[in-house]
Coordinates of C-alpha atoms in Angstrom, one line a residue:
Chain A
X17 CA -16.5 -4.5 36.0
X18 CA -15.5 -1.2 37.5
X19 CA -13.3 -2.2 40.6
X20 CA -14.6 -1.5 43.6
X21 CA -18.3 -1.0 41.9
X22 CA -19.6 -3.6 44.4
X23 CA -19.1 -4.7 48.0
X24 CA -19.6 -7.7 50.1
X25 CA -21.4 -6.7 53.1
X26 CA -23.1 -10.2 54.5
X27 CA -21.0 -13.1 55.0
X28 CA -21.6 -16.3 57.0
X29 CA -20.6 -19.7 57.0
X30 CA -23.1 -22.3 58.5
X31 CA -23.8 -22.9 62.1
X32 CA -21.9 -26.0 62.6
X33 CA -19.1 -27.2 59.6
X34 CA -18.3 -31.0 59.5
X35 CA -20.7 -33.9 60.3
X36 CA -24.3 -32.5 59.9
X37 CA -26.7 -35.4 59.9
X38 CA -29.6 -33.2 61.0
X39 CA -30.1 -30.8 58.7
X40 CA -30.8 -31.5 55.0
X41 CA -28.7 -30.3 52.3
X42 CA -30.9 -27.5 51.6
X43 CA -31.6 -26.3 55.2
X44 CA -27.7 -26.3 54.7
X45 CA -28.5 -23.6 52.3
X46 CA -30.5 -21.9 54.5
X47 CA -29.2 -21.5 57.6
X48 CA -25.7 -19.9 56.1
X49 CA -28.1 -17.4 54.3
X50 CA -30.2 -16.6 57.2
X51 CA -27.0 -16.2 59.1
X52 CA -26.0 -14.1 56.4
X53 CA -28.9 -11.7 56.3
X54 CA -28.3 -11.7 59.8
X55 CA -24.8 -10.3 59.6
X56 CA -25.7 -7.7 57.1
X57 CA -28.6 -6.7 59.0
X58 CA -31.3 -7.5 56.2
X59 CA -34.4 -10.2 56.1
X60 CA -35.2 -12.1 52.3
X61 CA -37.8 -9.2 51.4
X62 CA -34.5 -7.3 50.8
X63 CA -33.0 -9.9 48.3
X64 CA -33.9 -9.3 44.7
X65 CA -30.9 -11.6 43.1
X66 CA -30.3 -15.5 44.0
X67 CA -27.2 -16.9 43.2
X68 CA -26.5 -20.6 43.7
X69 CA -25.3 -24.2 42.6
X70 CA -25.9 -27.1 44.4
X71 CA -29.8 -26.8 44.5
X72 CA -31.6 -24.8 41.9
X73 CA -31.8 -21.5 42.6
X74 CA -35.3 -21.7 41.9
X75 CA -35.8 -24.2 44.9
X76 CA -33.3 -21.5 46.9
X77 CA -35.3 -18.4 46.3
X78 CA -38.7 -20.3 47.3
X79 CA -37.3 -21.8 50.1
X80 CA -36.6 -18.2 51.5
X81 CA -39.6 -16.6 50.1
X82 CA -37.7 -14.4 47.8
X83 CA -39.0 -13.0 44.7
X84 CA -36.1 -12.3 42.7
X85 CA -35.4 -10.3 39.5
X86 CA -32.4 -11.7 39.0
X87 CA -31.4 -15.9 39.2
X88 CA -28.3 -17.5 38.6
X89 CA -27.7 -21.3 38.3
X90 CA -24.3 -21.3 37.0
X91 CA -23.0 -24.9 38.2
X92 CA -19.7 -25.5 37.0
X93 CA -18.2 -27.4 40.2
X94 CA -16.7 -26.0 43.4
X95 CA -15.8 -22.7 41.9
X96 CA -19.4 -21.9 40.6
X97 CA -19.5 -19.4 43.4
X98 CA -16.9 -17.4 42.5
X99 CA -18.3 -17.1 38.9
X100 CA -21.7 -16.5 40.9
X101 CA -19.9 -13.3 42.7
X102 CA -18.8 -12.2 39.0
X103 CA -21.9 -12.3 37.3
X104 CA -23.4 -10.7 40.4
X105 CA -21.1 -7.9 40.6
X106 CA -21.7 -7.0 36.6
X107 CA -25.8 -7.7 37.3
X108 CA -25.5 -5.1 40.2
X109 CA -24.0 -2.6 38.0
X110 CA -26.2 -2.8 35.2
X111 CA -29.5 -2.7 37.3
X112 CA -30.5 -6.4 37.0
X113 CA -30.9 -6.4 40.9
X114 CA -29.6 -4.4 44.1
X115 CA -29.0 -7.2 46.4
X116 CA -27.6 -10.3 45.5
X117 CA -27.3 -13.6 47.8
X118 CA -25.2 -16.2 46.8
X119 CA -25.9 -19.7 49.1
X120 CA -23.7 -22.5 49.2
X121 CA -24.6 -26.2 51.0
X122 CA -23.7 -29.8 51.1
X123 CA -24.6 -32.5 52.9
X124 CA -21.4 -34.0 51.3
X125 CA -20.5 -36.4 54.4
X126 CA -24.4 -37.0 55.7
X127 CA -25.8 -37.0 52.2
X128 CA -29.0 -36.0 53.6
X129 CA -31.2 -34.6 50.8
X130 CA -28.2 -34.6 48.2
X131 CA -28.3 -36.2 44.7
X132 CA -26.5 -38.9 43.5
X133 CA -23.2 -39.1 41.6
X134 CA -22.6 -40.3 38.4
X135 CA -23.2 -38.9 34.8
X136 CA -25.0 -41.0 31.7
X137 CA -23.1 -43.5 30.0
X138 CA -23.4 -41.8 26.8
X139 CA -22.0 -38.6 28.0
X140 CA -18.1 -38.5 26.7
X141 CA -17.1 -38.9 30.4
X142 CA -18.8 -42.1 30.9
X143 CA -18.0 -43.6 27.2
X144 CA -14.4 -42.5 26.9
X145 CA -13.4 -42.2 31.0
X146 CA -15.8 -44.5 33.5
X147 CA -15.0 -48.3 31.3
X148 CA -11.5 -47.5 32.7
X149 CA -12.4 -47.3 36.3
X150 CA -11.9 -44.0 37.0
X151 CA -14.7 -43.1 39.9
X152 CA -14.6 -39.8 41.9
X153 CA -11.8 -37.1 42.6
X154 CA -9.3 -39.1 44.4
X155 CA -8.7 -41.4 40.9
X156 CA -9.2 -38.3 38.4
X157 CA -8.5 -35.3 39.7
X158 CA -4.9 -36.5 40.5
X159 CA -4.3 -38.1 36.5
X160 CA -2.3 -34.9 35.5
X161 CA 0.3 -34.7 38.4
X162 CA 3.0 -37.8 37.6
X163 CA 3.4 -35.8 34.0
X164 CA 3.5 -32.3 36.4
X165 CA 6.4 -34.2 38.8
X166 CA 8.4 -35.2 36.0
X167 CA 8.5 -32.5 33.7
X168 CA 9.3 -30.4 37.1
X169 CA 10.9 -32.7 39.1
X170 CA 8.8 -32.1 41.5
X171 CA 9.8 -34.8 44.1
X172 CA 7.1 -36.6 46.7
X173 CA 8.4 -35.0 49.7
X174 CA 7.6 -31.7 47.7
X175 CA 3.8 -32.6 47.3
X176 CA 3.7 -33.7 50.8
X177 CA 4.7 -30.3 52.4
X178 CA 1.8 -29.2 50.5
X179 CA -0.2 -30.6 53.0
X180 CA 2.1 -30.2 55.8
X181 CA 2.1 -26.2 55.9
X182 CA -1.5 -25.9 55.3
X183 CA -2.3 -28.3 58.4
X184 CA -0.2 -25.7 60.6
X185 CA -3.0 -23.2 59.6
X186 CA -5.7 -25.5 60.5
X187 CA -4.2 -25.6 63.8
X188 CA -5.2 -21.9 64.2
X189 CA -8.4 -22.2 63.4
X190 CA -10.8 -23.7 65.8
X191 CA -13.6 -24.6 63.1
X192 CA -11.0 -26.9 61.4
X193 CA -11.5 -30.8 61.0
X194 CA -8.0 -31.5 61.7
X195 CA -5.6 -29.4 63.4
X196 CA -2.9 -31.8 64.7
X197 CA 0.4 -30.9 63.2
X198 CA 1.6 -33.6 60.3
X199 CA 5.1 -34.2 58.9
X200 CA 6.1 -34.7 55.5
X201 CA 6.9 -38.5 56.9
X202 CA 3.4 -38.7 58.4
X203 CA 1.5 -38.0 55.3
X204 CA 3.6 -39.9 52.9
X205 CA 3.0 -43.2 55.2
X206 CA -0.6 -42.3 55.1
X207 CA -3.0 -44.8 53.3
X208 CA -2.0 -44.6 49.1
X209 CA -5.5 -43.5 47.5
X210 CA -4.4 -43.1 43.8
X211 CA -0.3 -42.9 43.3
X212 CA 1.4 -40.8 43.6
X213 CA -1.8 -39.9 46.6
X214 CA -1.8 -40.6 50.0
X215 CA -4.8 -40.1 52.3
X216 CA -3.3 -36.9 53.2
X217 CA -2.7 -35.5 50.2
X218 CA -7.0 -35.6 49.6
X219 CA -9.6 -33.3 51.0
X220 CA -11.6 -34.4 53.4
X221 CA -15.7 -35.1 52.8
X222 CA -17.8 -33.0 55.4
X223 CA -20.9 -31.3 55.9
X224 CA -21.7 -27.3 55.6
X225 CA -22.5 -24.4 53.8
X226 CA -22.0 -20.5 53.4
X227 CA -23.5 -17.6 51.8
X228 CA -22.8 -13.8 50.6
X229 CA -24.6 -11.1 50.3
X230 CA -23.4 -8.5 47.5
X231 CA -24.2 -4.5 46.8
X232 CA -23.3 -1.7 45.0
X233 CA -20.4 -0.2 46.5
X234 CA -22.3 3.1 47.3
X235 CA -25.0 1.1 49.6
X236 CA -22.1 -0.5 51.2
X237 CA -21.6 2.4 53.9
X238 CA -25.1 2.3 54.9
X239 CA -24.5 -2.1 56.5
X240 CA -23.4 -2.6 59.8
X241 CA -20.2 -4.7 58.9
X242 CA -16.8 -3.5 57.0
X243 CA -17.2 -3.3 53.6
X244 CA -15.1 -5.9 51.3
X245 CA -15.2 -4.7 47.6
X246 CA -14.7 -6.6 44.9
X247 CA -11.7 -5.0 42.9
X248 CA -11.1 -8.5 39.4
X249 CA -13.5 -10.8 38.7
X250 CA -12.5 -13.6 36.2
X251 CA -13.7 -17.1 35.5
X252 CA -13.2 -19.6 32.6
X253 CA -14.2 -23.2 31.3
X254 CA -11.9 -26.0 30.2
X255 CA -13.0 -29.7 29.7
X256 CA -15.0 -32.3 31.1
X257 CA -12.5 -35.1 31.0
X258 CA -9.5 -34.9 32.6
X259 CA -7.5 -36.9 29.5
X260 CA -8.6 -33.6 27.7
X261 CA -6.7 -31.8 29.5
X262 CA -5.0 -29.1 27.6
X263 CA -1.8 -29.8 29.5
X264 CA -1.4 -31.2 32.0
X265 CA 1.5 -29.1 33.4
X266 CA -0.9 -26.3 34.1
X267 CA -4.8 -25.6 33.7
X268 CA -6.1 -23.1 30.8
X269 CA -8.9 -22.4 32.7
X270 CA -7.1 -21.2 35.9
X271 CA -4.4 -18.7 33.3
X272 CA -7.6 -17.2 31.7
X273 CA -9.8 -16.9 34.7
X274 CA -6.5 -15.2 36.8
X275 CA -5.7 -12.9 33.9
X276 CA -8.6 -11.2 33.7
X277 CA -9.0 -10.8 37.1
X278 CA -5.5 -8.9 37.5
X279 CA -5.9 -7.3 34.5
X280 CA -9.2 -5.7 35.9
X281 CA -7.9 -5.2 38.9
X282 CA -4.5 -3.3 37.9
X283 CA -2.4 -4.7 40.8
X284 CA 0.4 -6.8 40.6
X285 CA 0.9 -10.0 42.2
X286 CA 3.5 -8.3 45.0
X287 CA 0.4 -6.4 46.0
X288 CA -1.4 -9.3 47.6
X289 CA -1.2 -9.8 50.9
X290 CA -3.4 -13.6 51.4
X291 CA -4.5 -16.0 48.9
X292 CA -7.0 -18.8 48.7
X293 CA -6.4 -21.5 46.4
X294 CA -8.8 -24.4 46.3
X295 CA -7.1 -27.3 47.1
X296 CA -8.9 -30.5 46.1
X297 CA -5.8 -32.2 46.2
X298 CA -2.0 -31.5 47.6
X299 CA -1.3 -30.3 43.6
X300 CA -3.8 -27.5 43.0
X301 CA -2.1 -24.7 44.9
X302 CA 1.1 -25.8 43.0
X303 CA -0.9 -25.6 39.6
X304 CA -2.6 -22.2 41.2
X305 CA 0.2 -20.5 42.4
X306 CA 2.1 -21.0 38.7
X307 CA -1.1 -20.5 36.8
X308 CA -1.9 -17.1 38.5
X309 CA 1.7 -16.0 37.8
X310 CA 2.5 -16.0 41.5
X311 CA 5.8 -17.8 40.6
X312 CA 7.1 -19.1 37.2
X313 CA 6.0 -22.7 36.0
X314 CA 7.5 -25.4 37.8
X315 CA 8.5 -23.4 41.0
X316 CA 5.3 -23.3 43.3
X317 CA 7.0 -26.5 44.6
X318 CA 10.2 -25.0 45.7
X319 CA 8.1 -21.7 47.1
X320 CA 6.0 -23.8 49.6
X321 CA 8.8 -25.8 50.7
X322 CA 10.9 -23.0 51.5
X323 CA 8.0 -21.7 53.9
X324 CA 6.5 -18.9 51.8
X325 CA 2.9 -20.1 52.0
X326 CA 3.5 -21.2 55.9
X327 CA 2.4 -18.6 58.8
X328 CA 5.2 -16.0 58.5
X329 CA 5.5 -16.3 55.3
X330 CA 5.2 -13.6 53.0
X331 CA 2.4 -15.2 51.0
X332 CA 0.1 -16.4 53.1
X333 CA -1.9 -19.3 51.5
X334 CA -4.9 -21.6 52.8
X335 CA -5.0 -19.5 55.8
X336 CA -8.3 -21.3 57.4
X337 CA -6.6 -25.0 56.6
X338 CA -7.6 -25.6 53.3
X339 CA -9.7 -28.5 51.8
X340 CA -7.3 -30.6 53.3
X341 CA -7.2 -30.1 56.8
X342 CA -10.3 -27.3 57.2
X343 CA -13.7 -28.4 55.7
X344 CA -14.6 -29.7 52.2
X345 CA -18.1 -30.7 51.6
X346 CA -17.7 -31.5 47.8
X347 CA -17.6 -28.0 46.3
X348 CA -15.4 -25.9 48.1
X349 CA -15.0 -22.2 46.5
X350 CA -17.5 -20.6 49.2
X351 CA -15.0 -21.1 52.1
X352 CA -12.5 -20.2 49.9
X353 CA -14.4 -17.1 49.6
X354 CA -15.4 -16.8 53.2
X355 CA -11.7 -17.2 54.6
X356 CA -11.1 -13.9 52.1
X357 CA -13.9 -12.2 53.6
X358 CA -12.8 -12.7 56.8
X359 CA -9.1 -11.4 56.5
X360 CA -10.8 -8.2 54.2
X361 CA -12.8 -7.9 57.6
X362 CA -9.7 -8.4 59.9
X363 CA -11.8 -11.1 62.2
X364 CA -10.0 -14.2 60.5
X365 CA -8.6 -16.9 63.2
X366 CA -5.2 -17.0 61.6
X367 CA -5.5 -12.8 61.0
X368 CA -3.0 -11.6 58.6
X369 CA -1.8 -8.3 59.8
X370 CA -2.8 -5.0 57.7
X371 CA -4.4 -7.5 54.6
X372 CA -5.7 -5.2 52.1
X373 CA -5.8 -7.5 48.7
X374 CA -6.7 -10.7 49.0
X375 CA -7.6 -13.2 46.0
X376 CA -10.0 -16.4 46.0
X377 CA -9.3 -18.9 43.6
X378 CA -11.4 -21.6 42.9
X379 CA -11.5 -24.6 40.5
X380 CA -14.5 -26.5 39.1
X381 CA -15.0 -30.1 38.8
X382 CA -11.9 -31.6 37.7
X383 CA -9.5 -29.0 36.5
X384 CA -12.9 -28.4 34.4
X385 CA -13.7 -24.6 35.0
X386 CA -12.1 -21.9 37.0
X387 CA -13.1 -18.6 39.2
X388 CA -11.1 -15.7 40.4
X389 CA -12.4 -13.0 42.5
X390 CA -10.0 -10.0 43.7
X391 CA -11.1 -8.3 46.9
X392 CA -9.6 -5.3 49.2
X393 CA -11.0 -3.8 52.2
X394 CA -10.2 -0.1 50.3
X395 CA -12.3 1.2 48.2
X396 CA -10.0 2.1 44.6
Chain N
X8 CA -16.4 -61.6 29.5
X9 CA -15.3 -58.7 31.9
X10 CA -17.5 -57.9 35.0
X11 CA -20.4 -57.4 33.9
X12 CA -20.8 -54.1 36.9
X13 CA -18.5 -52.2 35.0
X14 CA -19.6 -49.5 33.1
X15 CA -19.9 -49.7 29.7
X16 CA -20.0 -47.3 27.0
X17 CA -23.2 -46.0 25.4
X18 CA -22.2 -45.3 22.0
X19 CA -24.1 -41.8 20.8
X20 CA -24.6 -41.6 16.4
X21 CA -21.3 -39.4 16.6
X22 CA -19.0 -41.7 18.5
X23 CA -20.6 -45.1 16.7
X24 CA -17.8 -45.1 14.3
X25 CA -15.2 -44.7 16.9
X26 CA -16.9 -47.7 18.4
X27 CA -17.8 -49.4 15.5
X28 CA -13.9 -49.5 14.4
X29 CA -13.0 -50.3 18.2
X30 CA -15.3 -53.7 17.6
X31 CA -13.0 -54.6 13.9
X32 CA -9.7 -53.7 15.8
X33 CA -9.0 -50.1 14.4
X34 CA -7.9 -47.4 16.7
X35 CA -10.4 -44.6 14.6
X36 CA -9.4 -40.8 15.3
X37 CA -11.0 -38.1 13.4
X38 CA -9.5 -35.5 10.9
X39 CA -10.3 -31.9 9.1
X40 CA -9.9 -32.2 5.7
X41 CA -10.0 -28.4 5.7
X42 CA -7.5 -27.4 8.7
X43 CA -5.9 -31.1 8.9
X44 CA -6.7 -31.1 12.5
X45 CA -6.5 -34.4 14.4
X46 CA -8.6 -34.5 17.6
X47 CA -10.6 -36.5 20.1
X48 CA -13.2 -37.3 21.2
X49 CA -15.3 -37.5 18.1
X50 CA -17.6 -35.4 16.9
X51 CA -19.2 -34.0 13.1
X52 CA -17.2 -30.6 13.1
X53 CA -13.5 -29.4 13.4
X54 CA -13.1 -28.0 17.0
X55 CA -10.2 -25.8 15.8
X56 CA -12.4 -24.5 12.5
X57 CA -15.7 -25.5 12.9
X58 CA -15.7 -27.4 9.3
X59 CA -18.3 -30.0 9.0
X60 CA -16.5 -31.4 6.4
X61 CA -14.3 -34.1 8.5
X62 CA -13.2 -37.9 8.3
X63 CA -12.1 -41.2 9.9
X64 CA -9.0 -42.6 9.9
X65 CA -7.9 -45.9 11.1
X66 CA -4.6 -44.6 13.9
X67 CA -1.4 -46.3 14.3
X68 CA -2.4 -47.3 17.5
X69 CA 1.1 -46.3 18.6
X70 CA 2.3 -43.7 21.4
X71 CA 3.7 -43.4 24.7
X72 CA 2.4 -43.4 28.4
X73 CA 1.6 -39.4 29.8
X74 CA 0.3 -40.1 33.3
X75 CA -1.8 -41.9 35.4
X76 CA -2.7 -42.7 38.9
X77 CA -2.7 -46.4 40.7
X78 CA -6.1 -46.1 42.0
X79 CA -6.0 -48.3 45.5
X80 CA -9.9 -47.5 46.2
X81 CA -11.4 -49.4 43.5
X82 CA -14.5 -48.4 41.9
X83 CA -17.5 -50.3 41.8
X84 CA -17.2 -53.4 39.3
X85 CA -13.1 -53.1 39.7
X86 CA -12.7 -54.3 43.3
X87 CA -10.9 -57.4 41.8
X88 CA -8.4 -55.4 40.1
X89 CA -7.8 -52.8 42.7
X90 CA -4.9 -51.4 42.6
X91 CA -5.2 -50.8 38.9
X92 CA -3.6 -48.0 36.9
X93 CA -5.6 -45.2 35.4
X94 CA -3.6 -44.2 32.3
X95 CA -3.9 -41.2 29.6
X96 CA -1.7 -42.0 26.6
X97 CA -0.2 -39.0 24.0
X98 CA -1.7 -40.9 20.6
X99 CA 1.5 -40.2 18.0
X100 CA -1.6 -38.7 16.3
X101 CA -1.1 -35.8 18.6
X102 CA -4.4 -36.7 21.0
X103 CA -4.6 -37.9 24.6
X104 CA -6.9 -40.5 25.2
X105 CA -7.7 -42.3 28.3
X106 CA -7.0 -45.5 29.0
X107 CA -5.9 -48.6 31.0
X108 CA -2.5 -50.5 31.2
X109 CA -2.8 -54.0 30.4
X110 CA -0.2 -57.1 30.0
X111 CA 2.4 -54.7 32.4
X112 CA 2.4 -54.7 36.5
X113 CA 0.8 -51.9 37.9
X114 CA 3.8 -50.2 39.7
X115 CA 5.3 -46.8 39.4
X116 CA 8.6 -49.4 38.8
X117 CA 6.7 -50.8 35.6
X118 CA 4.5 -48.2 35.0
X119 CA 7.3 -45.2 33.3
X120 CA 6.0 -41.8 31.1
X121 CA 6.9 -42.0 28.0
X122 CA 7.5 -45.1 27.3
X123 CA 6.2 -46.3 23.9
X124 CA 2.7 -48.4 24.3
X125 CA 0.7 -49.7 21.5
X126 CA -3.3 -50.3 21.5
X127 CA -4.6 -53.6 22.4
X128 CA -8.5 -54.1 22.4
X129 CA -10.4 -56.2 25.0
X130 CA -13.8 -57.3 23.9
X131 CA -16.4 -56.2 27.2
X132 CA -19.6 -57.1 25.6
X133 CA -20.6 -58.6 22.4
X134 CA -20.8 -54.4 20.9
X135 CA -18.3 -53.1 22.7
X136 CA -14.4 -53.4 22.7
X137 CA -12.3 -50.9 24.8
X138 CA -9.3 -49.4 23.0
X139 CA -6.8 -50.6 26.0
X140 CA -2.4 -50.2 25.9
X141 CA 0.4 -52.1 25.9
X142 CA 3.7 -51.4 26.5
X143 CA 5.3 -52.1 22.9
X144 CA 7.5 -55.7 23.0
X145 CA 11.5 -54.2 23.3
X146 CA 10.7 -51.0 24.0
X147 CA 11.1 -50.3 19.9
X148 CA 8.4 -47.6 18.2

């Protein structure tokens, strides 16, 4: 993708964020795209792409009464949306459509309208994983981080700040969940989930949704809000188990997927200015930070603890609270993406001041696929 | 017989042998004859070459411990073991499989990566055995 070829120029998250019991998950869906089309000044005649995981896309673009000439379905976990923002971009340049929406929602709290968990027993997660009781995020997601800790002696305090710094940008945010500041103390006497997890050291389940709206670059001047173009795109795949796991020091999928985004975007990593890692867990923006070659393996734990992720710092991470603290409905990547949107816009709650570059990454299922999506608020 | 609400395996015709050899006792990993690559899980074809042309082999059953998790929020059929380790042994073979801990406490006291473990198969049903570890008796390989 040329960078800068294509722009963001709708953007919404849904009405309300956390405990939704009255609206269904696909209304979820809906009312982040209408307030989408809203922002970008367009009704769903004007969509002729659908881009979405979650539902079908197919039940999406019905729902709205679009007609599209371009569908995406890619569903590879929370960071399908980023991949749907890549595969977007390269549709919009070669003609496939003109105007792309991408809809995220999840009754993931209310589980109004949502499917159920749980693959086949014959699938290789459920003959060679489920006999052994592993059930859900909090028991999987976490398997690779004792080997992590050791190799890097990464201590539990360490994994704890995680959490810690990212709950002081919740508590600028006033759509957060949680916004009380935590010490290290308080999370590591929070309830144990999975050692080495505490309670505070998981996301949290909620309710919500968002939605994008995506067009050439040369359309872009013609929308009332600030254009955000997209300057790297990468995404990548991995595994299905966690034991498969190429190593469990670091993921494949996130050094592949962050590659080619840089390499696309020909900036270097002293050029960003705020960064949105997914964080499932307290360990993914360690894995991220080392993975995207923000720090060398086995530092990102020394870097947040030394305040470089916290406000003031001069890598701003998590800056709407994070998984942890913000909102996570079950796939999180759209509010990772929205948060990035916001600072390219300048109307963030935690604003970073003069943001230019700003990079969403997003991980799928567990540690099972990756997305990267580079954006600046200048035009290359 | 273990809880019967805990999930058992649905053996596919590519992992039957793997199960098959679970039942008998025998750890069974796969090999190219081609590329001599060892991997898991099983399936007809090399995933390094893409030779059909692979076979079983009975394992040593032998390796060490390379992470887990002590899962306090049990899952459904394992409330009576909660808080149970969730393991992932390094095979010597070269392959990481996962797993559970047995005949050891589940503490991060007891529980130490790398230590050497050794297979140890619990019957779950009258098809199905589950390769489970053990740590190996005097710590010896």
């Amino acid at each position: 993708m040329k960078p800068g070829s294509v722009a963001i120029v709708g953007a919404a998250e849904t009405t309300e964020l956390g405990i939704i019991p009255g609206l269904s998950q696909i209304q979820l869906h809906a009312d982040a795209a209408l307030n989408a089309l809203k922002d970008a000044g367009l009704s769903p005649k004007d969509i002729d792409g659908v881009a979405t995981a979650g539902e079908s896309p197919v039940a999406i673009a019905h729902y709205l009464g679009i007609k599209p000439t371009y569908v995406d379905g890619t569903s590879v976990g929370g960071c399908s949306f980023m991949l749907h923002v890549r595969h977007a971009a390269a549709a919009i340049n070669e003609g496939l459509a003109t105007t792309v929406l991408v809809t995220h929602g999840e009754s993931g709290r209310s589980r109004v309208g949502a499917g159920r968990f749980g693959g086949s027993p014959a699938s290789l997660q459920g003959q060679f994983e489920a006999p052994y009781g592993a059930a859900g995020p909090p028991s999987m997601f976490t398997i690779p981080v004792l080997r992590y800790m050791k190799e890097y002696g990464v201590t539990h305090e360490q994994l704890a700040m995680v959490a810690v710094v990212q709950r002081e940008w919740a508590g600028m945010n006033p759509r957060a969940s949680f916004r009380d500041p935590i010490t290290v103390e308080d999370v590591l006497n929070s309830r144990m989930i999975a050692y080495p997890f505490h309670l505070l050291e998981c996301c949290l389940v909620t309710d919500g949704g968002g939605a994008l709206i995506l067009t050439s670059a040369d359309r872009a001047k013609d929308f009332p809000t600030k254009p955000v173009y997209i300057i790297g795109t990468g995404e990548s795949a991995e595994t299905p188990m966690i034991s498969q796991m190429y190593d469990f020091k670091s993921s494949t999928a996130f050094r592949i997927s962050g590659k080619k985004a840089f390499d696309e975007a020909g900036i270097k990593r002293s050029e960003v200015d705020h960064l949105m890692i997914y964080d499932a867990f307290a360990h993914l923006p360690l894995y991220g930070l080392e993975d995207l070659g923000f720090v060398k393996p086995g530092e990102a734990a020394q870097f947040i603890w030394d305040g470089n992720t916290r406000p003031g710092g001069k890598l701003p991470l998590n800056t709407n609270g994070g998984g942890l603290s913000f909102m996570h409905s079950g796939m999180y990547g759209m509010y990772a993406l929205q948060e990035s949107v916001r600072q390219m816009r300048g109307t963030a709650a935690a604003q970073v001041a003069n943001a230019k570059i700003s990079v969403s990454h997003g991980v799928g299922g567990m540690f099972a696929a990756a997305g990267t999506i580079i954006m600046s608020n200048e035009r290359p | 017989m273990a809880d019967t609400r805990k999930p058992l395996p649905q053996p596919t015709p590519e992992t039957q042998d793997f199960w098959d050899g679970a039942k008998a006792g025998n750890l069974r990993l796969q090999k190219c004859t081609e590329c001599a690559n060892v991997y898991f899980p099983p399936r007809p074809f090399c995933p390094a070459c893409a030779s059909r042309s692979v076979k079983s082999f009975n394992a040593s059953g032998k390796g060490t411990l390379h992470s887990y998790v002590i899962n306090h929020r049990a899952a459904p059929g394992f409330e009576a073991d909660a808080p149970y380790a969730i393991a992932v042994v390094m095979l010597d073979e070269g392959v990481k499989m996962m797993t559970s801990m047995v005949n050891i406490e589940q503490t991060p006291e007891a529980l130490m990566l790398d230590m050497p473990v050794e297979v140890a198969f619990e019957a779950v049903s009258e098809t199905i055995s589950l390769p489970k570890f053990q740590p190996v008796a005097g710590g010896a390989k």
